[in-house]
Amino acid sequence: MFFDSHCHLTAEQFDVDRDAVIQRAVDAGVTRLLTLATDVESSRAVIALAEKFDVVFCAIGIHPESVRDSSLDDLILIRELAKHPKVAAIGEIGLDFYWDKTTADAQQTFFETQLELAAELNLPVVIHDRDAHEKILGTLREMRELKELRGVLHAFSGDEAMAREAFDLGYVISFGGPITFKNNKRAPDLLRALPLEKILIETDSPYLTPHPFRGKRNEPLHVRYVAERIAEVKNLSIEQVAAQTTSNAKKLFRVM
Ligand code: NI
């Protein structure tokens, strides 16, 4: 039913009960989980986890926050690891100027190189964008001639104009816990304005926990609250939102 398009199942927050967390999600109707890597080490780890569970697929790559501790040679390994059949995307990649602006140039290099790698491997990308809307869109615009490039802007925090430009460039967007926050005044109008066919749902667990569990560790089974919020705002049933967003994710990612 639900496709959690973005979670970090290999995060240490799940070390005590990882298998139980996945089982709870399955029991709650989560039929696919995409777990994201942030560096070479976690790329190996997400592949190992995806080998263990049928419902788990993975994305591998170097996250902007990991750029400082990575080398471009790591991408040779990522390219090799990406041949694994449970690797459904390259990610997460992107730019994060909130966390660290001093590595901006290196982040840009890793971002572009990984976009090229994804195009070469014909895999979609999962993009992290924090305080970097202009640079992200500009880069995707410049690289639009790579026809194989497609992907998702995860935990989307832009406005309607940005979403529409992303759609034009062949990308979809994904929403998580923050749309359930009562103080998120922007989300309802944005969700109403955008077509469900271009939207994925995610938890980003263990982070970005939705209302009413805000402050606690997030888990993939909470993806239901994200779907519920979209259903409420767009006046649809939760089943409709689950079915469409799952279909969108299956269309994008290399998942069997
Ligand atoms: Ni993430």
Short mmCIF file of C-alpha atoms and ligand atoms in Angstrom, two decimals:
data_model
loop_
_atom_site.label_atom_id
_atom_site.label_comp_id
_atom_site.label_asym_id
_atom_site.label_seq_id
_atom_site.Cartn_x
_atom_site.Cartn_y
_atom_site.Cartn_z
CA MET A 1 0.00 0.00 0.00
CA PHE A 2 2.50 2.66 1.14
CA PHE A 3 5.91 3.32 -0.43
CA ASP A 4 8.23 5.09 2.02
CA SER A 5 10.47 6.70 -0.59
CA HIS A 6 13.08 7.98 1.85
CA CYS A 7 14.32 6.49 5.09
CA HIS A 8 17.66 5.83 6.77
CA LEU A 9 17.26 2.31 8.12
CA THR A 10 21.01 1.90 8.67
CA ALA A 11 21.15 4.93 10.99
CA GLU A 12 22.46 4.07 14.45
CA GLN A 13 19.11 5.08 15.96
CA PHE A 14 17.82 1.75 14.62
CA ASP A 15 20.71 -0.39 15.88
CA VAL A 16 18.66 -1.75 18.78
CA ASP A 17 15.59 -2.88 16.83
CA ARG A 18 16.15 -2.52 13.05
CA ASP A 19 14.46 -5.79 12.02
CA ALA A 20 11.46 -5.08 14.25
CA VAL A 21 11.12 -1.58 12.78
CA ILE A 22 10.96 -3.03 9.27
CA GLN A 23 8.49 -5.71 10.35
CA ARG A 24 6.27 -3.10 12.05
CA ALA A 25 6.24 -1.08 8.84
CA VAL A 26 5.29 -4.13 6.77
CA ASP A 27 2.53 -4.97 9.27
CA ALA A 28 1.24 -1.39 8.89
CA GLY A 29 0.93 -1.72 5.11
CA VAL A 30 4.28 -0.35 3.96
CA THR A 31 5.02 -2.51 0.92
CA ARG A 32 8.21 -0.80 -0.27
CA LEU A 33 10.96 1.10 1.57
CA LEU A 34 13.80 2.98 -0.05
CA THR A 35 16.68 3.33 2.37
CA LEU A 36 19.28 5.98 1.60
CA ALA A 37 23.03 5.98 1.99
CA THR A 38 25.16 9.02 2.79
CA ASP A 39 28.70 7.76 2.06
CA VAL A 40 30.58 4.67 0.86
CA GLU A 41 30.31 2.85 4.17
CA SER A 42 26.55 3.32 4.42
CA SER A 43 26.22 2.46 0.72
CA ARG A 44 27.56 -0.99 1.53
CA ALA A 45 25.30 -1.16 4.58
CA VAL A 46 22.07 -0.28 2.73
CA ILE A 47 22.83 -2.90 0.08
CA ALA A 48 23.34 -5.54 2.77
CA LEU A 49 20.02 -4.58 4.38
CA ALA A 50 18.21 -4.64 1.03
CA GLU A 51 19.59 -8.14 0.41
CA LYS A 52 18.04 -9.26 3.69
CA PHE A 53 14.52 -7.88 3.18
CA ASP A 54 12.44 -8.23 -0.01
CA VAL A 55 10.55 -4.98 0.68
CA VAL A 56 13.72 -2.91 1.15
CA PHE A 57 15.45 -1.24 -1.80
CA CYS A 58 18.30 1.22 -1.55
CA ALA A 59 19.92 4.31 -2.98
CA ILE A 60 23.66 4.79 -2.78
CA GLY A 61 25.82 7.87 -3.02
CA ILE A 62 27.65 10.67 -1.22
CA HIS A 63 25.45 13.08 0.77
CA PRO A 64 26.48 16.78 0.80
CA GLU A 65 27.18 16.54 4.54
CA SER A 66 29.61 13.67 3.83
CA VAL A 67 31.53 15.52 1.12
CA ARG A 68 34.09 16.83 3.60
CA ASP A 69 35.11 13.28 4.55
CA SER A 70 34.88 11.79 1.06
CA SER A 71 37.05 11.73 -2.03
CA LEU A 72 36.02 11.69 -5.68
CA ASP A 73 37.65 8.24 -5.86
CA ASP A 74 34.77 7.02 -3.68
CA LEU A 75 32.57 7.42 -6.73
CA ILE A 76 34.49 4.62 -8.46
CA LEU A 77 33.25 2.34 -5.68
CA ILE A 78 29.73 3.77 -5.88
CA ARG A 79 29.71 3.03 -9.62
CA GLU A 80 30.66 -0.61 -8.93
CA LEU A 81 28.17 -1.02 -6.07
CA ALA A 82 25.37 0.46 -8.22
CA LYS A 83 25.36 -2.71 -10.33
CA HIS A 84 23.63 -4.50 -7.48
CA PRO A 85 20.02 -5.33 -8.45
CA LYS A 86 18.57 -3.79 -5.27
CA VAL A 87 20.12 -0.40 -5.93
CA ALA A 88 17.11 1.60 -7.11
CA ALA A 89 18.66 5.08 -7.31
CA ILE A 90 21.70 7.25 -6.73
CA GLY A 91 21.27 9.22 -3.50
CA GLU A 92 21.20 10.99 -1.51
CA ILE A 93 23.08 13.67 -3.34
CA GLY A 94 22.69 17.43 -3.49
CA LEU A 95 23.61 20.64 -1.72
CA ASP A 96 23.30 21.69 1.91
CA PHE A 97 24.27 25.29 2.64
CA TYR A 98 22.59 25.22 6.05
CA TRP A 99 24.88 22.56 7.44
CA ASP A 100 28.12 23.71 5.89
CA LYS A 101 28.79 26.51 3.41
CA THR A 102 32.56 26.14 3.53
CA THR A 103 32.37 23.01 1.36
CA ALA A 104 30.05 24.61 -1.21
CA ASP A 105 32.44 24.14 -4.15
CA ALA A 106 33.21 20.53 -3.29
CA GLN A 107 29.50 19.84 -2.77
CA GLN A 108 28.80 21.20 -6.25
CA THR A 109 31.48 18.96 -7.75
CA PHE A 110 30.13 15.85 -6.02
CA PHE A 111 26.57 16.77 -6.99
CA GLU A 112 27.33 17.22 -10.68
CA THR A 113 29.60 14.18 -10.87
CA GLN A 114 26.92 12.00 -9.28
CA LEU A 115 24.25 13.38 -11.61
CA GLU A 116 26.46 12.37 -14.53
CA LEU A 117 27.01 8.96 -12.98
CA ALA A 118 23.26 8.44 -12.56
CA ALA A 119 22.63 9.41 -16.16
CA GLU A 120 25.34 7.04 -17.32
CA LEU A 121 23.89 4.19 -15.23
CA ASN A 122 20.34 5.18 -16.22
CA LEU A 123 19.32 5.41 -12.56
CA PRO A 124 17.11 8.09 -10.96
CA VAL A 125 18.55 10.42 -8.32
CA VAL A 126 17.35 11.38 -4.84
CA ILE A 127 18.20 15.02 -4.20
CA HIS A 128 18.80 16.73 -0.87
CA ASP A 129 18.32 20.51 -1.01
CA ARG A 130 18.76 22.61 2.09
CA ASP A 131 18.99 26.38 1.66
CA ALA A 132 20.17 25.75 -1.90
CA HIS A 133 17.05 26.04 -4.09
CA GLU A 134 18.63 28.31 -6.72
CA LYS A 135 21.79 26.26 -7.11
CA ILE A 136 19.91 22.97 -7.26
CA LEU A 137 17.48 24.18 -9.93
CA GLY A 138 20.26 25.90 -11.85
CA THR A 139 22.33 22.72 -11.90
CA LEU A 140 19.39 20.56 -13.01
CA ARG A 141 18.60 23.14 -15.71
CA GLU A 142 22.20 23.13 -16.96
CA MET A 143 22.32 19.35 -17.07
CA ARG A 144 18.95 18.85 -18.73
CA GLU A 145 20.61 17.68 -21.96
CA LEU A 146 21.42 14.43 -20.12
CA LYS A 147 18.12 12.87 -21.15
CA GLU A 148 18.37 9.92 -18.73
CA LEU A 149 18.38 12.30 -15.76
CA ARG A 150 15.29 12.05 -13.57
CA GLY A 151 14.62 11.84 -9.88
CA VAL A 152 13.00 13.28 -6.80
CA LEU A 153 13.57 16.42 -4.77
CA HIS A 154 13.17 14.90 -1.32
CA ALA A 155 11.67 16.69 1.72
CA PHE A 156 10.61 19.39 -0.70
CA SER A 157 10.84 22.85 0.84
CA GLY A 158 10.45 25.07 -2.23
CA ASP A 159 7.41 26.93 -3.52
CA GLU A 160 4.93 26.12 -6.29
CA ALA A 161 7.05 27.79 -9.00
CA MET A 162 10.05 25.68 -8.03
CA ALA A 163 7.97 22.50 -8.03
CA ARG A 164 6.62 23.28 -11.50
CA GLU A 165 10.08 23.92 -12.87
CA ALA A 166 11.29 20.64 -11.34
CA PHE A 167 8.38 18.84 -13.04
CA ASP A 168 9.29 20.46 -16.37
CA LEU A 169 12.85 19.20 -15.96
CA GLY A 170 11.60 15.64 -15.40
CA TYR A 171 11.66 15.44 -11.60
CA VAL A 172 9.02 14.74 -9.00
CA ILE A 173 8.94 15.93 -5.38
CA SER A 174 8.50 14.19 -2.08
CA PHE A 175 6.89 15.23 1.18
CA GLY A 176 7.40 13.98 4.72
CA GLY A 177 6.57 14.76 8.32
CA PRO A 178 6.80 18.57 8.12
CA ILE A 179 3.52 18.79 6.13
CA THR A 180 1.74 17.39 9.19
CA PHE A 181 2.98 20.13 11.52
CA LYS A 182 0.20 22.45 12.65
CA ASN A 183 2.44 25.48 12.24
CA ASN A 184 3.19 24.63 8.59
CA LYS A 185 0.87 27.22 7.04
CA ARG A 186 2.34 26.91 3.56
CA ALA A 187 1.85 23.18 2.98
CA PRO A 188 -1.94 23.00 2.41
CA ASP A 189 -2.01 25.52 -0.45
CA LEU A 190 1.09 23.99 -2.01
CA LEU A 191 -0.34 20.46 -1.83
CA ARG A 192 -3.67 21.58 -3.25
CA ALA A 193 -1.94 23.29 -6.18
CA LEU A 194 0.23 20.34 -7.20
CA PRO A 195 -0.81 17.16 -9.04
CA LEU A 196 -0.68 13.97 -6.99
CA GLU A 197 0.92 12.25 -9.99
CA LYS A 198 4.13 14.20 -9.25
CA ILE A 199 4.27 13.54 -5.51
CA LEU A 200 5.97 10.84 -3.43
CA ILE A 201 5.67 10.30 0.30
CA GLU A 202 8.50 9.63 2.74
CA THR A 203 9.43 9.59 6.41
CA ASP A 204 13.16 10.46 6.31
CA SER A 205 13.16 8.33 9.45
CA PRO A 206 14.70 8.41 12.02
CA TYR A 207 14.36 12.17 11.40
CA LEU A 208 11.43 14.56 10.63
CA THR A 209 8.88 12.75 12.77
CA PRO A 210 5.29 13.66 11.87
CA HIS A 211 2.61 14.99 14.18
CA PRO A 212 1.48 13.52 16.65
CA PHE A 213 4.85 11.87 17.39
CA ARG A 214 7.01 14.95 16.88
CA GLY A 215 10.10 14.83 19.11
CA LYS A 216 10.29 11.03 19.11
CA ARG A 217 12.31 8.81 16.77
CA ASN A 218 10.62 8.47 13.39
CA GLU A 219 9.87 5.10 11.79
CA PRO A 220 8.72 4.08 8.29
CA LEU A 221 5.28 2.99 9.57
CA HIS A 222 4.59 6.70 10.23
CA VAL A 223 4.46 7.33 6.48
CA ARG A 224 0.72 6.82 6.93
CA TYR A 225 0.43 10.22 8.64
CA VAL A 226 1.99 11.92 5.63
CA ALA A 227 -0.47 10.20 3.29
CA GLU A 228 -3.32 11.09 5.64
CA ARG A 229 -2.39 14.76 5.58
CA ILE A 230 -2.25 14.85 1.78
CA ALA A 231 -5.60 13.04 1.60
CA GLU A 232 -7.16 15.52 4.01
CA VAL A 233 -5.88 18.58 2.16
CA LYS A 234 -6.69 17.29 -1.34
CA ASN A 235 -10.03 15.81 -0.27
CA LEU A 236 -9.11 12.26 -1.27
CA SER A 237 -9.13 8.95 0.57
CA ILE A 238 -5.92 7.72 2.16
CA GLU A 239 -6.17 4.67 -0.13
CA GLN A 240 -6.17 6.91 -3.21
CA VAL A 241 -3.10 8.78 -1.96
CA ALA A 242 -1.32 5.54 -1.06
CA ALA A 243 -2.07 3.94 -4.43
CA GLN A 244 -1.05 6.95 -6.53
CA THR A 245 2.14 7.78 -4.62
CA THR A 246 3.19 4.12 -4.66
CA SER A 247 2.60 3.97 -8.39
CA ASN A 248 4.62 7.19 -8.83
CA ALA A 249 7.53 5.77 -6.84
CA LYS A 250 7.48 2.44 -8.69
CA LYS A 251 7.57 4.31 -11.97
CA LEU A 252 10.61 6.32 -10.87
CA PHE A 253 12.78 3.83 -9.00
CA ARG A 254 14.32 0.60 -10.20
CA VAL A 255 12.23 -1.67 -7.95
CA MET A 256 10.90 -5.03 -8.99
NI NI B 1 17.77 11.69 4.02
#
